[in-house]
mmCIF file of C-alpha atoms in Angstrom:
data_model
loop_
_atom_site.group_PDB
_atom_site.id
_atom_site.type_symbol
_atom_site.label_atom_id
_atom_site.label_comp_id
_atom_site.label_asym_id
_atom_site.label_seq_id
_atom_site.Cartn_x
_atom_site.Cartn_y
_atom_site.Cartn_z
ATOM 1 C CA MET G 1 -65.758 25.641 -38.171
ATOM 2 C CA LEU G 2 -63.101 28.541 -37.560
ATOM 3 C CA VAL G 3 -60.052 26.729 -38.849
ATOM 4 C CA ARG G 4 -61.152 24.350 -41.658
ATOM 5 C CA GLN G 5 -64.301 26.089 -42.832
ATOM 6 C CA ALA G 6 -63.619 29.681 -42.237
ATOM 7 C CA ARG G 7 -59.852 29.513 -42.656
ATOM 8 C CA LEU G 8 -59.259 31.873 -39.801
ATOM 9 C CA GLN G 9 -56.025 33.937 -40.043
ATOM 10 C CA PRO G 10 -53.952 35.600 -37.358
ATOM 11 C CA GLY G 11 -55.102 39.073 -36.696
ATOM 12 C CA GLU G 12 -58.586 38.712 -38.123
ATOM 13 C CA MET G 13 -61.654 39.865 -35.979
ATOM 14 C CA VAL G 14 -64.101 37.104 -34.963
ATOM 15 C CA LEU G 15 -67.539 37.781 -33.679
ATOM 16 C CA VAL G 16 -68.630 34.810 -31.382
ATOM 17 C CA MET G 17 -72.334 34.679 -30.982
ATOM 18 C CA GLY G 18 -73.543 32.715 -27.888
ATOM 19 C CA ALA G 19 -70.173 33.126 -26.136
ATOM 20 C CA GLY G 20 -71.368 31.497 -23.047
ATOM 21 C CA SER G 21 -72.543 28.272 -24.603
ATOM 22 C CA GLY G 22 -70.331 25.233 -24.885
ATOM 23 C CA VAL G 23 -69.614 25.789 -28.637
ATOM 24 C CA GLY G 24 -69.055 29.477 -27.987
ATOM 25 C CA THR G 25 -66.559 28.877 -25.202
ATOM 26 C CA ALA G 26 -64.620 26.548 -27.532
ATOM 27 C CA ALA G 27 -64.783 29.158 -30.287
ATOM 28 C CA ILE G 28 -63.108 31.855 -28.230
ATOM 29 C CA GLN G 29 -60.378 29.570 -27.223
ATOM 30 C CA ILE G 30 -59.744 28.227 -30.780
ATOM 31 C CA ALA G 31 -59.793 31.819 -32.271
ATOM 32 C CA LYS G 32 -57.287 32.878 -29.719
ATOM 33 C CA LEU G 33 -55.062 29.935 -30.467
ATOM 34 C CA ALA G 34 -55.243 31.136 -34.088
ATOM 35 C CA ARG G 35 -54.160 34.501 -32.864
ATOM 36 C CA ALA G 36 -57.293 36.249 -33.867
ATOM 37 C CA ARG G 37 -59.109 39.045 -32.075
ATOM 38 C CA VAL G 38 -62.391 38.017 -30.442
ATOM 39 C CA ILE G 39 -65.570 39.918 -29.738
ATOM 40 C CA ALA G 40 -67.789 37.814 -27.556
ATOM 41 C CA VAL G 41 -71.629 38.173 -27.651
ATOM 42 C CA ALA G 42 -73.602 37.036 -24.672
ATOM 43 C CA ARG G 43 -76.837 37.940 -22.757
ATOM 44 C CA THR G 44 -75.205 38.863 -19.287
ATOM 45 C CA GLN G 45 -72.285 40.793 -18.114
ATOM 46 C CA ASP G 46 -71.321 37.787 -16.001
ATOM 47 C CA LYS G 47 -71.034 35.656 -19.180
ATOM 48 C CA LEU G 48 -69.034 38.433 -20.950
ATOM 49 C CA ALA G 49 -66.599 38.528 -17.959
ATOM 50 C CA ARG G 50 -66.133 34.793 -18.086
ATOM 51 C CA ALA G 51 -65.623 34.953 -21.856
ATOM 52 C CA ALA G 52 -62.888 37.602 -21.179
ATOM 53 C CA GLY G 53 -61.276 35.101 -18.889
ATOM 54 C CA LEU G 54 -61.148 32.676 -21.923
ATOM 55 C CA GLY G 55 -59.389 35.361 -23.898
ATOM 56 C CA ALA G 56 -62.197 37.399 -25.586
ATOM 57 C CA ASP G 57 -60.597 40.760 -26.320
ATOM 58 C CA THR G 58 -64.026 42.566 -25.849
ATOM 59 C CA GLY G 59 -67.688 41.729 -25.201
ATOM 60 C CA ILE G 60 -71.087 43.095 -26.076
ATOM 61 C CA LEU G 61 -74.503 42.185 -24.774
ATOM 62 C CA ALA G 62 -76.678 40.587 -27.421
ATOM 63 C CA ASP G 63 -79.793 42.563 -26.544
ATOM 64 C CA ARG G 64 -77.926 45.949 -26.625
ATOM 65 C CA PRO G 65 -80.251 48.307 -28.502
ATOM 66 C CA ASP G 66 -77.222 49.783 -30.503
ATOM 67 C CA PHE G 67 -75.729 46.187 -31.058
ATOM 68 C CA ALA G 68 -74.895 46.781 -34.772
ATOM 69 C CA GLN G 69 -73.552 50.292 -34.273
ATOM 70 C CA GLU G 70 -71.278 48.981 -31.416
ATOM 71 C CA ILE G 71 -69.936 46.143 -33.622
ATOM 72 C CA ARG G 72 -69.144 48.716 -36.331
ATOM 73 C CA ARG G 73 -67.275 50.767 -33.746
ATOM 74 C CA LEU G 74 -65.349 47.805 -32.331
ATOM 75 C CA THR G 75 -64.242 46.790 -35.807
ATOM 76 C CA GLU G 76 -63.523 50.348 -37.070
ATOM 77 C CA LYS G 77 -66.455 50.100 -39.480
ATOM 78 C CA ARG G 78 -65.089 47.186 -41.215
ATOM 79 C CA GLY G 79 -67.179 44.565 -39.798
ATOM 80 C CA ALA G 80 -66.016 41.107 -38.576
ATOM 81 C CA ASP G 81 -63.837 39.014 -40.765
ATOM 82 C CA VAL G 82 -65.542 35.982 -39.398
ATOM 83 C CA VAL G 83 -68.953 35.645 -37.716
ATOM 84 C CA PHE G 84 -69.259 32.458 -35.748
ATOM 85 C CA ASP G 85 -72.989 31.593 -35.286
ATOM 86 C CA HIS G 86 -74.936 28.712 -33.951
ATOM 87 C CA ILE G 87 -78.031 30.646 -33.023
ATOM 88 C CA GLY G 88 -79.786 31.197 -36.449
ATOM 89 C CA GLY G 89 -83.170 32.511 -36.776
ATOM 90 C CA ALA G 90 -83.696 36.193 -36.809
ATOM 91 C CA THR G 91 -80.081 36.973 -35.672
ATOM 92 C CA TRP G 92 -78.975 36.635 -39.390
ATOM 93 C CA GLU G 93 -80.739 39.699 -40.469
ATOM 94 C CA THR G 94 -78.485 41.600 -38.013
ATOM 95 C CA LEU G 95 -75.415 39.571 -38.563
ATOM 96 C CA VAL G 96 -74.967 39.452 -42.291
ATOM 97 C CA PRO G 97 -74.467 43.278 -42.643
ATOM 98 C CA LEU G 98 -71.815 42.971 -39.859
ATOM 99 C CA VAL G 99 -69.507 40.671 -41.900
ATOM 100 C CA ALA G 100 -66.561 42.612 -43.498
ATOM 101 C CA THR G 101 -66.025 42.740 -47.135
ATOM 102 C CA GLY G 102 -64.524 39.254 -48.103
ATOM 103 C CA GLY G 103 -65.611 37.880 -44.711
ATOM 104 C CA ARG G 104 -67.210 34.659 -43.718
ATOM 105 C CA LEU G 105 -70.208 33.723 -41.730
ATOM 106 C CA VAL G 106 -69.864 30.130 -40.358
ATOM 107 C CA THR G 107 -72.762 28.296 -38.758
ATOM 108 C CA CYS G 108 -73.325 25.003 -37.050
ATOM 109 C CA GLY G 109 -76.700 25.363 -35.521
ATOM 110 C CA ALA G 110 -80.141 27.017 -35.319
ATOM 111 C CA THR G 111 -81.234 27.065 -31.699
ATOM 112 C CA ALA G 112 -83.334 30.190 -32.286
ATOM 113 C CA GLY G 113 -84.842 28.914 -35.441
ATOM 114 C CA TYR G 114 -83.877 27.422 -38.756
ATOM 115 C CA GLU G 115 -85.391 30.164 -41.001
ATOM 116 C CA ALA G 116 -83.160 33.236 -41.599
ATOM 117 C CA ARG G 117 -83.720 36.287 -43.674
ATOM 118 C CA VAL G 118 -80.733 37.515 -45.561
ATOM 119 C CA ASP G 119 -80.484 40.571 -47.703
ATOM 120 C CA LEU G 120 -78.655 39.154 -50.725
ATOM 121 C CA ARG G 121 -77.221 42.560 -51.616
ATOM 122 C CA TYR G 122 -74.725 42.159 -48.861
ATOM 123 C CA LEU G 123 -73.637 38.784 -49.957
ATOM 124 C CA PHE G 124 -72.718 39.905 -53.546
ATOM 125 C CA SER G 125 -71.734 43.526 -52.844
ATOM 126 C CA LYS G 126 -69.247 42.579 -50.071
ATOM 127 C CA SER G 127 -68.298 39.028 -51.463
ATOM 128 C CA ILE G 128 -69.411 37.431 -48.161
ATOM 129 C CA ALA G 129 -69.248 33.542 -47.887
ATOM 130 C CA ILE G 130 -71.691 31.700 -45.871
ATOM 131 C CA LEU G 131 -70.382 28.305 -44.597
ATOM 132 C CA GLY G 132 -72.156 25.416 -42.879
ATOM 133 C CA ALA G 133 -70.330 23.029 -40.626
ATOM 134 C CA PHE G 134 -71.602 19.760 -39.110
ATOM 135 C CA MET G 135 -69.042 17.916 -36.884
ATOM 136 C CA GLY G 136 -65.603 17.671 -38.204
ATOM 137 C CA ARG G 137 -63.023 15.261 -39.463
ATOM 138 C CA LYS G 138 -61.255 12.664 -37.271
ATOM 139 C CA ALA G 139 -57.932 14.596 -37.705
ATOM 140 C CA ASP G 140 -59.776 17.692 -36.314
ATOM 141 C CA LEU G 141 -60.895 15.854 -33.177
ATOM 142 C CA LEU G 142 -57.384 14.398 -32.619
ATOM 143 C CA GLU G 143 -55.978 17.882 -32.931
ATOM 144 C CA ILE G 144 -58.478 19.109 -30.400
ATOM 145 C CA VAL G 145 -57.715 16.278 -27.923
ATOM 146 C CA ARG G 146 -53.978 17.081 -28.290
ATOM 147 C CA SER G 147 -54.618 20.775 -27.555
ATOM 148 C CA VAL G 148 -56.773 19.703 -24.483
ATOM 149 C CA ALA G 149 -53.991 17.350 -23.164
ATOM 150 C CA GLU G 150 -51.392 20.196 -23.614
ATOM 151 C CA GLY G 151 -53.606 22.645 -21.734
ATOM 152 C CA ALA G 152 -54.072 24.956 -24.702
ATOM 153 C CA LEU G 153 -57.746 24.333 -24.757
ATOM 154 C CA ARG G 154 -59.812 23.551 -21.807
ATOM 155 C CA PRO G 155 -63.402 22.326 -21.725
ATOM 156 C CA VAL G 156 -65.676 24.728 -19.842
ATOM 157 C CA VAL G 157 -68.027 22.749 -17.563
ATOM 158 C CA ASP G 158 -70.632 24.880 -15.785
ATOM 159 C CA ARG G 159 -71.692 21.875 -13.542
ATOM 160 C CA THR G 160 -72.076 18.180 -13.425
ATOM 161 C CA LEU G 161 -75.549 16.473 -12.732
ATOM 162 C CA PRO G 162 -76.532 12.995 -12.071
ATOM 163 C CA LEU G 163 -78.169 11.389 -15.110
ATOM 164 C CA SER G 164 -81.440 11.325 -13.090
ATOM 165 C CA ALA G 165 -81.385 15.154 -13.166
ATOM 166 C CA CYS G 166 -81.318 15.296 -16.976
ATOM 167 C CA ALA G 167 -84.637 17.290 -17.028
ATOM 168 C CA GLU G 168 -83.008 19.854 -14.568
ATOM 169 C CA GLY G 169 -80.045 20.163 -16.985
ATOM 170 C CA HIS G 170 -82.507 20.886 -19.906
ATOM 171 C CA ARG G 171 -84.155 23.523 -17.751
ATOM 172 C CA LEU G 172 -81.025 25.219 -16.914
ATOM 173 C CA LEU G 173 -80.055 25.175 -20.623
ATOM 174 C CA GLU G 174 -83.392 26.586 -21.777
ATOM 175 C CA GLN G 175 -83.176 29.358 -19.153
ATOM 176 C CA ARG G 176 -79.558 30.191 -20.373
ATOM 177 C CA ALA G 177 -78.488 29.779 -16.792
ATOM 178 C CA VAL G 178 -75.106 28.039 -17.748
ATOM 179 C CA PHE G 179 -71.726 29.056 -18.917
ATOM 180 C CA GLY G 180 -70.175 26.181 -20.949
ATOM 181 C CA LYS G 181 -71.552 22.690 -20.801
ATOM 182 C CA ILE G 182 -73.489 20.624 -18.298
ATOM 183 C CA VAL G 183 -72.125 17.033 -17.839
ATOM 184 C CA LEU G 184 -74.532 14.293 -17.007
ATOM 185 C CA LEU G 185 -72.759 11.589 -14.923
ATOM 186 C CA PRO G 186 -74.279 7.967 -15.384
ATOM 187 C CA GLY G 187 -74.742 5.899 -12.292
ATOM 188 C CA GLU G 188 -75.118 8.926 -9.916
ATOM 189 C CA ARG G 189 -78.373 9.705 -8.222
#
C-alpha cells in the first residue's frame, strides 16, 4: 500500500489510522523504513506509546475532539502526504480534507463500514488520489520476508491463543483490546 500504491517518498508525512492494529503496526514500520515521518492514530495512550516504540514520530487519539485541527497543526497546515486507512466508514469525511495537496489516501479495508462520504471538492481542488489495495505481489511478499529476516521489520504479536480459543480472540479484537495481531495455534488446547 505505502510503497507500490502510494509511492511513499523519504520525508513525506504519513497519517496511520488504526496504528494499534496488525496492518497499522506494519504500516508504521514500513513508513519508517522509507524514511517518512509518521503520525500514529489510535484509541488509547498505551497504543500510541507502543506505536512510538515502533518508530511513530508522534501520535494522536482518534476520538480527540479537535482531531482535524491537531493534524493540521502537526503537518504545519499542509495535511498528510499519505493517509493510510483500513477503517473506512465515517472516518473518510474527516480524513479526505486532511490529505495534502497532491497527496494520496490509500485504503485496504472497511472495518467501520464500506460506505464513505467524500466532499469531491477536496479531490479536485487539491489533486488528491484515492488508491485501493488488496494484497500484494509475490515480489512484495518476498521483500517483506527478507526485511523480517534481517530484523528491519518485526511482526507485532499481542498474544497467542490455542485454536480452541478462537472466539476469545475475536472478542478481544472486537473490544480493541490488542496491539498487533493475535496468533491462533493449532493443536493446542
